[in-house]
Short mmCIF file of C-alpha atoms in Angstrom, two decimals:
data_model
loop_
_atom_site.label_atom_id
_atom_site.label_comp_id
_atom_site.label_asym_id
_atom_site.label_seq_id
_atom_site.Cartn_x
_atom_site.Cartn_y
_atom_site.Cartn_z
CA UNK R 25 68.97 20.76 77.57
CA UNK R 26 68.95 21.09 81.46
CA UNK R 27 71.47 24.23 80.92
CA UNK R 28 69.80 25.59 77.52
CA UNK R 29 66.16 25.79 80.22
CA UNK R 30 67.97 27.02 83.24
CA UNK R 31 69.39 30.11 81.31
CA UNK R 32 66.14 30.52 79.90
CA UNK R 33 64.44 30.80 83.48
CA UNK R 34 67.35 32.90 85.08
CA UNK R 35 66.81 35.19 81.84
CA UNK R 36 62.56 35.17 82.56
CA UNK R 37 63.28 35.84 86.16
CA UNK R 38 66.13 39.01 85.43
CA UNK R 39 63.42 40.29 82.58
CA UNK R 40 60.17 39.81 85.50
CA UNK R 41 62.33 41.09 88.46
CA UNK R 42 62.91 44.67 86.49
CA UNK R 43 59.42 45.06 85.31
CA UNK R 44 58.28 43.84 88.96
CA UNK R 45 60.70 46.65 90.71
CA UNK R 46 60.00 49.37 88.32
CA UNK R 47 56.30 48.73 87.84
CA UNK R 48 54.89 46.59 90.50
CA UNK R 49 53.22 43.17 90.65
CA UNK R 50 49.84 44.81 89.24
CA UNK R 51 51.36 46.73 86.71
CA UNK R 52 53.74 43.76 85.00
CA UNK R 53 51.73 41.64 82.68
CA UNK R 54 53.22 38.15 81.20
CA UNK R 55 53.29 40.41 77.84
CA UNK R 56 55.65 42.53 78.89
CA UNK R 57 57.99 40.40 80.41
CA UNK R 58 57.67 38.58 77.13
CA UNK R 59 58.49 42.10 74.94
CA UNK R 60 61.14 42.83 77.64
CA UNK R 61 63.17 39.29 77.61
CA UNK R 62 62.48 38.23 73.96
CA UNK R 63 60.37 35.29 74.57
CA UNK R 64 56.98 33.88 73.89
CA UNK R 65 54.45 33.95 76.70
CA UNK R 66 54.08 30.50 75.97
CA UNK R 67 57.61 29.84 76.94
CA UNK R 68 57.15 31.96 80.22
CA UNK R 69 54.01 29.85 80.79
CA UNK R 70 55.61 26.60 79.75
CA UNK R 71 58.68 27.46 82.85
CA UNK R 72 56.74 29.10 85.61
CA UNK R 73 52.83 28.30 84.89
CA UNK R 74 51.61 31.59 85.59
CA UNK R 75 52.60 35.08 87.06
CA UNK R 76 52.27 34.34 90.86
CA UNK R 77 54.74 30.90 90.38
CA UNK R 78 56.98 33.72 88.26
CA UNK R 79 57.00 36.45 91.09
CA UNK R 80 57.48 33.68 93.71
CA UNK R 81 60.40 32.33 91.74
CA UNK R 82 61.76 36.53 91.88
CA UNK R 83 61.38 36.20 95.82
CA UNK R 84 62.94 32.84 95.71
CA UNK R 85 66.18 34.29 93.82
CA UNK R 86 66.22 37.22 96.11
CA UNK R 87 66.58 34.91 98.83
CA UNK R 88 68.79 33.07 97.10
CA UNK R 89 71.21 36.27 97.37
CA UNK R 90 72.15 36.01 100.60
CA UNK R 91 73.78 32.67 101.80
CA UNK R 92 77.05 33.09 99.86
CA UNK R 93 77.35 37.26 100.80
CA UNK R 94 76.99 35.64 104.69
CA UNK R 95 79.28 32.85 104.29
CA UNK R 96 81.60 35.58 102.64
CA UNK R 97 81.20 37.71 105.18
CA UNK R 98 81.65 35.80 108.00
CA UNK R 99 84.95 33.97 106.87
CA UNK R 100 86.44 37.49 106.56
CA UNK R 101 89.18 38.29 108.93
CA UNK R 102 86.95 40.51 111.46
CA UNK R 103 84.94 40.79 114.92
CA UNK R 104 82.01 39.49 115.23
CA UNK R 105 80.51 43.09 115.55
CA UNK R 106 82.73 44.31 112.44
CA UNK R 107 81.14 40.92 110.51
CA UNK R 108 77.32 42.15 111.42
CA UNK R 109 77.94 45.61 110.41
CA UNK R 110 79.88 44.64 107.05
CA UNK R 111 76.83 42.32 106.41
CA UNK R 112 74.26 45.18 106.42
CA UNK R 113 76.19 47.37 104.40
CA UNK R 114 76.78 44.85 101.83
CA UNK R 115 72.81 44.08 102.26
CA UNK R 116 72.15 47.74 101.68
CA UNK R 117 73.83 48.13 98.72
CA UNK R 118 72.05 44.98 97.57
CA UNK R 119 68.81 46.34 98.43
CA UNK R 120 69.66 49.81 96.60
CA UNK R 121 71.47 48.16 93.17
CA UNK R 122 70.81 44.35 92.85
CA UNK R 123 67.64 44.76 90.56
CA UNK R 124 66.14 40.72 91.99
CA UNK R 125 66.61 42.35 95.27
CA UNK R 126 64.26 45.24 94.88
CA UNK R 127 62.05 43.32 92.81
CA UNK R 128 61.55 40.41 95.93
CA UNK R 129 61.63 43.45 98.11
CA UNK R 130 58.70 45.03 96.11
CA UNK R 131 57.01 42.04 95.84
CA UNK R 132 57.10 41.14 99.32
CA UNK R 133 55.67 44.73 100.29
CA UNK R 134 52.95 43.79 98.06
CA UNK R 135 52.35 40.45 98.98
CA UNK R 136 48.45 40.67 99.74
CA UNK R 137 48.11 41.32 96.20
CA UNK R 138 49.48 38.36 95.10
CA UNK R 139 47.84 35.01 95.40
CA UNK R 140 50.46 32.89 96.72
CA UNK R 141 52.34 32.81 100.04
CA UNK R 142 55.58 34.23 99.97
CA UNK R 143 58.45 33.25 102.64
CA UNK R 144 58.77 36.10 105.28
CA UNK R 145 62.08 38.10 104.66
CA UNK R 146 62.85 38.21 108.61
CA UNK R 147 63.16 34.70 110.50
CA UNK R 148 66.35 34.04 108.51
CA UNK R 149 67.75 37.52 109.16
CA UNK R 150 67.15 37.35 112.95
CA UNK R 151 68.71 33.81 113.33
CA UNK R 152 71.78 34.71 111.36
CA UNK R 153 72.07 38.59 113.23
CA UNK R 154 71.47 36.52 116.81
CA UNK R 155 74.06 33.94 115.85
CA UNK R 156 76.31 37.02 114.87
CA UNK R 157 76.11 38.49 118.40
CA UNK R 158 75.85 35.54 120.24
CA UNK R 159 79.79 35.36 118.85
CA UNK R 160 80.04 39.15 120.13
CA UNK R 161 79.05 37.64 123.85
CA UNK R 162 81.83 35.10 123.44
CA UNK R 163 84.24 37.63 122.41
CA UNK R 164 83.21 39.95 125.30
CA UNK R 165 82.07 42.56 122.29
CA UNK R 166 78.34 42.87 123.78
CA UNK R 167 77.35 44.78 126.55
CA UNK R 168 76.38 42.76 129.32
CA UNK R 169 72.76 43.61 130.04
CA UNK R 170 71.41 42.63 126.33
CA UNK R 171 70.46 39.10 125.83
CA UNK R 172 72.02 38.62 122.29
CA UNK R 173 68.32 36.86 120.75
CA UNK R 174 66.64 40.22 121.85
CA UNK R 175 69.25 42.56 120.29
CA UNK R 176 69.10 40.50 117.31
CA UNK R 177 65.44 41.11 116.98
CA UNK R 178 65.56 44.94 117.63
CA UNK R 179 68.20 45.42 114.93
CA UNK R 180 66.30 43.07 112.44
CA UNK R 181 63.64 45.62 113.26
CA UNK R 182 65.60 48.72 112.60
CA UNK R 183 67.58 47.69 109.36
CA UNK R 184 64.30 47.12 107.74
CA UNK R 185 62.88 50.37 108.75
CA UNK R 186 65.58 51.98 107.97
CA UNK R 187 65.26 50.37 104.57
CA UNK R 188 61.68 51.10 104.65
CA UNK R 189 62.22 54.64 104.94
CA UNK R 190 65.51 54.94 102.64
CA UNK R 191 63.28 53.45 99.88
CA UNK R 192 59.92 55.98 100.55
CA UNK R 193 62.14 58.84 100.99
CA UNK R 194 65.15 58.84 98.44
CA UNK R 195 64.54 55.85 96.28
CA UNK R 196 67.76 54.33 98.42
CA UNK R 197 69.78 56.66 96.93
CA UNK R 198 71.13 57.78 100.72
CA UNK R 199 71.16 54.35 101.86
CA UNK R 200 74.59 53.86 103.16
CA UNK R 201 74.63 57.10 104.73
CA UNK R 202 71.56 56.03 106.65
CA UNK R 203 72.92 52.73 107.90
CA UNK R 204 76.00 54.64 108.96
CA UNK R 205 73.71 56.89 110.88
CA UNK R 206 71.70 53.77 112.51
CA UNK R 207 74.40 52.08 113.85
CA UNK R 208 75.62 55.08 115.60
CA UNK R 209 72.40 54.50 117.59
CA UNK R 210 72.51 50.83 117.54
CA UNK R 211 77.03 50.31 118.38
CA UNK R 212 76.04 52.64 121.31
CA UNK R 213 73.93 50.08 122.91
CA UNK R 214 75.41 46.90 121.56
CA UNK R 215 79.44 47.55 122.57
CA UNK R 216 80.67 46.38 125.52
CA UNK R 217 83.51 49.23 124.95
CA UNK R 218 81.43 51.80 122.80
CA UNK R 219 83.53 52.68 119.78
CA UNK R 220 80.93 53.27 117.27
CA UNK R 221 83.11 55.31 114.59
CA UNK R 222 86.37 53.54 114.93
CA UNK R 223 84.63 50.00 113.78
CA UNK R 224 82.79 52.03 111.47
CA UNK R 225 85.79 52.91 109.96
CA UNK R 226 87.53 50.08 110.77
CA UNK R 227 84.94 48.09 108.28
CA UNK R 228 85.13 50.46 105.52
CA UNK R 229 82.41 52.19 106.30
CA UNK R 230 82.00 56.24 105.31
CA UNK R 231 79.81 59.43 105.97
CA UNK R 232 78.99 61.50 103.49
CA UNK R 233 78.81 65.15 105.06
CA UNK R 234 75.15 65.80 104.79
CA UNK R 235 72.00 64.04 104.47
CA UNK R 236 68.47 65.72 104.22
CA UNK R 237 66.67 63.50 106.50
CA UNK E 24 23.53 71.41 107.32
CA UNK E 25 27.52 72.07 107.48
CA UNK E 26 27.27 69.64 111.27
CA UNK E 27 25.33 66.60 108.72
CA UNK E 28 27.77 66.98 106.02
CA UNK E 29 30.72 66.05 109.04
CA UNK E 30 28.90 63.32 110.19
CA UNK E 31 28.43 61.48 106.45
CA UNK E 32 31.72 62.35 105.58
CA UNK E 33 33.13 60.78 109.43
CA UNK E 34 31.17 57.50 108.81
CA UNK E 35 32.20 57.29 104.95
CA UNK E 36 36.22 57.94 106.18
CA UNK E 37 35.04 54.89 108.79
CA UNK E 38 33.03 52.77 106.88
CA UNK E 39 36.42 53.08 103.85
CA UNK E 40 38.88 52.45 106.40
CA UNK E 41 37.39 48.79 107.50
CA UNK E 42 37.29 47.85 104.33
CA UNK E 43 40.87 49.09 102.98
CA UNK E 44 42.33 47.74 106.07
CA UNK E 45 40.88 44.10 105.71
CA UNK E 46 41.10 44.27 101.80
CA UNK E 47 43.22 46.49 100.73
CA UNK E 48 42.84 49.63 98.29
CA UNK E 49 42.23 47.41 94.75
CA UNK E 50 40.25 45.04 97.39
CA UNK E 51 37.49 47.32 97.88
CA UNK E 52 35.38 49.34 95.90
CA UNK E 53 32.50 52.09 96.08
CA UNK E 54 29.99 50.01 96.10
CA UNK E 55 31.50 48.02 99.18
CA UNK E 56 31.68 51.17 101.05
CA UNK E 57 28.18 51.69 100.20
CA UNK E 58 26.86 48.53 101.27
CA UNK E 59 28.92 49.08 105.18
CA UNK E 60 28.08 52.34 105.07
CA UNK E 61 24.17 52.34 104.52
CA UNK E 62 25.18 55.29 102.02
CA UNK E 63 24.60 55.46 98.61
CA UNK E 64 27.19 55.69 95.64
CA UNK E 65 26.22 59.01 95.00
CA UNK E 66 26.79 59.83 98.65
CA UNK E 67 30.05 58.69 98.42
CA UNK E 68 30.88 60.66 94.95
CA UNK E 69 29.67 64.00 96.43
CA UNK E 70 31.46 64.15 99.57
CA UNK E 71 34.83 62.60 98.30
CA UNK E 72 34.96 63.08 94.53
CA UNK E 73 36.47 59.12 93.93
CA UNK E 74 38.09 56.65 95.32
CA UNK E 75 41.44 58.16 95.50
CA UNK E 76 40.38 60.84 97.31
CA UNK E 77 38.53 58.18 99.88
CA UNK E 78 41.59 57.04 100.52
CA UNK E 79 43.80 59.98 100.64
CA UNK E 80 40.71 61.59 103.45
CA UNK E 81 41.73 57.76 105.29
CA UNK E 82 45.32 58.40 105.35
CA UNK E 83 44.44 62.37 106.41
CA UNK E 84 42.41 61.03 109.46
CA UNK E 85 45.01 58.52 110.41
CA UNK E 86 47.85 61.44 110.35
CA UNK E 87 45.13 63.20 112.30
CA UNK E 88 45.21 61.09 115.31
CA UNK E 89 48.90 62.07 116.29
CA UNK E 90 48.67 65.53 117.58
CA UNK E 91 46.24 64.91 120.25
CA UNK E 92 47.77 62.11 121.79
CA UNK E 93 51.78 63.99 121.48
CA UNK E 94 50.13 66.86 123.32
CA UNK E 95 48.45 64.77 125.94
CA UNK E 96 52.20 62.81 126.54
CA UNK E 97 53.99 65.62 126.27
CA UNK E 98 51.67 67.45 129.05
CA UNK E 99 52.08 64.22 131.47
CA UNK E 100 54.51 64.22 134.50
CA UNK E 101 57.59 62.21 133.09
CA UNK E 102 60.93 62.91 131.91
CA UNK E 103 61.55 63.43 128.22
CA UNK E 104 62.92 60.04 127.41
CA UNK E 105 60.13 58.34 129.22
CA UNK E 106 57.81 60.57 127.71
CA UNK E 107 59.24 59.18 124.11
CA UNK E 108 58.64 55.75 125.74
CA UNK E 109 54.73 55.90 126.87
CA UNK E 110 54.34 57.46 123.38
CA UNK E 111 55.92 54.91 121.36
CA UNK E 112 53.15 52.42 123.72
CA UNK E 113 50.19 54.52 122.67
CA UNK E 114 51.11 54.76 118.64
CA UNK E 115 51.86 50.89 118.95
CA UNK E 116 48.52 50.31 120.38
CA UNK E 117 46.38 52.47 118.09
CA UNK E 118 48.29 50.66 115.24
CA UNK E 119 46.65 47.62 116.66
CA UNK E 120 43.74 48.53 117.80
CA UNK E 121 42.36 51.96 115.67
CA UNK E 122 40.93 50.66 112.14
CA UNK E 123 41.49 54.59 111.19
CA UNK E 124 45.36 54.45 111.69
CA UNK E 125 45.50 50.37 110.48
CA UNK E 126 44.33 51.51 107.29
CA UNK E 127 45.94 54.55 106.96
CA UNK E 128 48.93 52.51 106.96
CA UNK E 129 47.83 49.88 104.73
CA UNK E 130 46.93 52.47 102.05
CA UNK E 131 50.60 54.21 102.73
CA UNK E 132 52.16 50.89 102.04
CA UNK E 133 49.87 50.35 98.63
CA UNK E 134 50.78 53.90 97.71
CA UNK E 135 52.29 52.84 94.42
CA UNK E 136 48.87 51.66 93.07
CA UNK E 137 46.83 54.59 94.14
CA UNK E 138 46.72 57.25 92.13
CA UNK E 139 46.95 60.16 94.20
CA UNK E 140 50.10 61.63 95.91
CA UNK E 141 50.28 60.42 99.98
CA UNK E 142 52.02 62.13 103.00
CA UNK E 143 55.20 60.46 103.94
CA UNK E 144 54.43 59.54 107.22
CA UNK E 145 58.34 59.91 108.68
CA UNK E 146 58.88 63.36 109.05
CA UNK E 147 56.48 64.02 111.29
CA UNK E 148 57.91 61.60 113.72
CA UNK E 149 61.64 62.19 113.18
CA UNK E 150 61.05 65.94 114.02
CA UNK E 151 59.12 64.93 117.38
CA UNK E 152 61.40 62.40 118.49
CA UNK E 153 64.37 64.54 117.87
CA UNK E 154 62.35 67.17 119.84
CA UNK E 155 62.13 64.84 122.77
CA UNK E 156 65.49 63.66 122.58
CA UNK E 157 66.43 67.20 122.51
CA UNK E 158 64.48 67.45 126.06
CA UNK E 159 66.58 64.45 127.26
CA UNK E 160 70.11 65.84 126.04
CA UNK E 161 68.94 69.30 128.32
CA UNK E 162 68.02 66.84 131.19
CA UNK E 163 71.18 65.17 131.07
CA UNK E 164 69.38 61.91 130.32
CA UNK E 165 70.64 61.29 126.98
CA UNK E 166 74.17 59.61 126.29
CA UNK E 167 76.96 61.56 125.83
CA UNK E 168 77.91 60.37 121.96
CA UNK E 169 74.90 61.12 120.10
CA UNK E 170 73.43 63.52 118.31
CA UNK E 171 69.58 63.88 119.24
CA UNK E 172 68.62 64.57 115.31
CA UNK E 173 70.82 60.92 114.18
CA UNK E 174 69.35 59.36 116.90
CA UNK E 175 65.84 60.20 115.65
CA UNK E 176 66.11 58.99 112.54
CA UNK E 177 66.92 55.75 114.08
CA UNK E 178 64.68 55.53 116.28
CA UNK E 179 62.37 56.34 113.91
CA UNK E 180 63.30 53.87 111.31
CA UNK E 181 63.57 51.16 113.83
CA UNK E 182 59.71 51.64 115.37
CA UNK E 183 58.51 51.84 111.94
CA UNK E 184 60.47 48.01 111.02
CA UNK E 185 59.09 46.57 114.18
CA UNK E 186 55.83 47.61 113.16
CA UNK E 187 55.83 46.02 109.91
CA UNK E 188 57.28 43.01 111.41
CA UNK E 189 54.91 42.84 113.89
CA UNK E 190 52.25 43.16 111.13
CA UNK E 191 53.69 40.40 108.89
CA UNK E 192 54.07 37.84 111.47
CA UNK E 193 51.33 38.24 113.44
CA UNK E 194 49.01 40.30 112.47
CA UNK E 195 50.43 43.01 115.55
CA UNK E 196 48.95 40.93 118.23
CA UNK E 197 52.50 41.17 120.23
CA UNK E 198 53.39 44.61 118.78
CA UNK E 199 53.57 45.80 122.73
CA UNK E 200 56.24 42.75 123.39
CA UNK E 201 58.59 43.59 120.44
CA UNK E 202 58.47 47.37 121.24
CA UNK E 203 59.43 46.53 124.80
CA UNK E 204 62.45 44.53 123.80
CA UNK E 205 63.57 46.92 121.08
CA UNK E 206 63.11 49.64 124.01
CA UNK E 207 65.50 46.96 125.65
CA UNK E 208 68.28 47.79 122.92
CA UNK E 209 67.86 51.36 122.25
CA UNK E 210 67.21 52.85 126.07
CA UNK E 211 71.07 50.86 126.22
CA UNK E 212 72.13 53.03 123.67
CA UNK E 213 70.20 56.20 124.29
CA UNK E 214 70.45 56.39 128.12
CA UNK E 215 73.04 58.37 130.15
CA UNK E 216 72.79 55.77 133.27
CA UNK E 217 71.15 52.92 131.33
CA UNK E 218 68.00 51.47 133.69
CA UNK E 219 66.06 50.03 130.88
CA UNK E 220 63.91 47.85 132.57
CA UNK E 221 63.21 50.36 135.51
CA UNK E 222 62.06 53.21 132.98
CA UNK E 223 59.78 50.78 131.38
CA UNK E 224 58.18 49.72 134.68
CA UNK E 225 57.78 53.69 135.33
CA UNK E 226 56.02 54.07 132.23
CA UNK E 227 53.80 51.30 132.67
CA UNK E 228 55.25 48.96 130.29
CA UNK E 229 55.31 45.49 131.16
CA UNK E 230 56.37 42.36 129.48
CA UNK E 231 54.96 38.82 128.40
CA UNK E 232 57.05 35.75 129.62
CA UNK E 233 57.61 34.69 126.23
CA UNK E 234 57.55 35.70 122.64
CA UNK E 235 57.80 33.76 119.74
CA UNK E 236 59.74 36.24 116.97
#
């Protein structure tokens, strides 16, 4: 029974989380997440109570994403640098194809329309980006002028704009060329021993040849 | 006739912005406007057609408030990169501080539920910061590695994430703090002969002891 009601809420929360990307917290009614996942509204009802407690339960599971791809990510053989810029690509494409990603995303954006809190998408991000360089400071990665708390913040900052603007601009679709471009910017500052497109490349990460800004 | 018709449409643009700022678009309606505005609904339908239009006139007047205050920064005794500084201050505060541009940027972030088409309000600034940065790379002020036009976009995209940071988390009341740190990371970055702190102090910018992120 316990499994038979958690694949029915994982299923609720999929069918929500692609009407809530596509069409917006305003736009998605319990009756067409009901059409969409083959349920009754009564059953939605009966699991989450109402449409904020559904949409808060999308942002949950978007948040949910995250603690294994760090984990993952950090016990990969790497830098501490290499391991922060991995992470954001890896968060990028998230962002651009994981469809509970965009949806939280979405919903987050459109929070004030929603009557219940949702959990801010940045404390964690800066803790776990600060921890990240702190690690760079030990290895004698970071330049020596930036206090590794500070950085954290201002790259928190600029991932999310950058995400921000990706989204507004291109519908993600030039995400990972953006992020490539970003940390250009960012490795400059950050590197003890600038090197910005060798541990690009040394994590994987590519350029396509053009972007339209 | 033509200088009355300015003046009711300048106080309607006002009176809308309060409201969509503290509200929200689907927050606020005609007759709200109305009531602030000491106009009547009719007023309000003759001058701006509906309430999309209200808005997009709100997000006009916000983009409005930029070219002004470039020229006058541009025009002041500085170098280019500190120019880009003291500018970055004076959008920062009149996202705090004008209702105009706070609502402009509300409305730009509820764009998806207003049915009108909105300027994108990137381009704008990635063209004048890569213009600046341009200035810098001629004054030898700029580091040798990057391009002025990728560093713009990051720039760019990292102002705009602090600012909705800052706006989440507290309402922008330490939007000047954050932007001084982030100057912290990028001037490290961006600089020929990094002096972060000391081109902040020229500009005027000054730091509180403490900031909780």
């Amino acid at each position: 029974m316990q499994g038979r009601a958690e694949t029915t809420r994982r299923c609720l929360v999929e069918a929500a989380a692609r009407l809530f990307d596509e069409h917006g917290y305003a736009g998605t009614s319990i009756s067409d997440i009901s059409a969409l996942s083959g349920r009754t509204s009564g059953a939605i009802y009966f699991h989450f109570g109402n449409k904020e407690q559904l949409a808060l339960s999308v942002v949950e599971a978007h948040f949910a994403t995250w603690p294994e791809m760090i984990a993952r990510v950090r016990g990969s053989y790497a830098s501490a640098l290499e391991k922060l810029v991995k992470l954001s690509f890896e968060v990028a494409r998230a962002f651009r194809d994981d469809v509970v990603v965009r949806a939280g995303s979405r919903l987050w954006t459109e929070r004030r329309a929603i009557d219940t809190p949702l959990p801010a998408p940045f404390l964690g991000w800066i803790d776990t980006v600060g921890s990240l360089l702190g690690e760079a400071r030990a290895q004698g990665e970071l330049a020596g002028g930036l206090a590794p708390e500070t950085a954290a913040v201002g790259v928190v900052y600029a991932f999310f704009g950058m995400h921000t603007v990706s989204d507004a601009l291109d519908g993600r679709d030039q995400i990972e060329d953006r992020l490539y471009d970003l940390w250009l910017l960012l490795l400059a500052g950050l590197q003890a021993r600038p090197d910005a497109t060798a541990l690009l490349a040394r994590v994987g990460a590519v350029r396509a040849p053009c972007l339209v800004p």
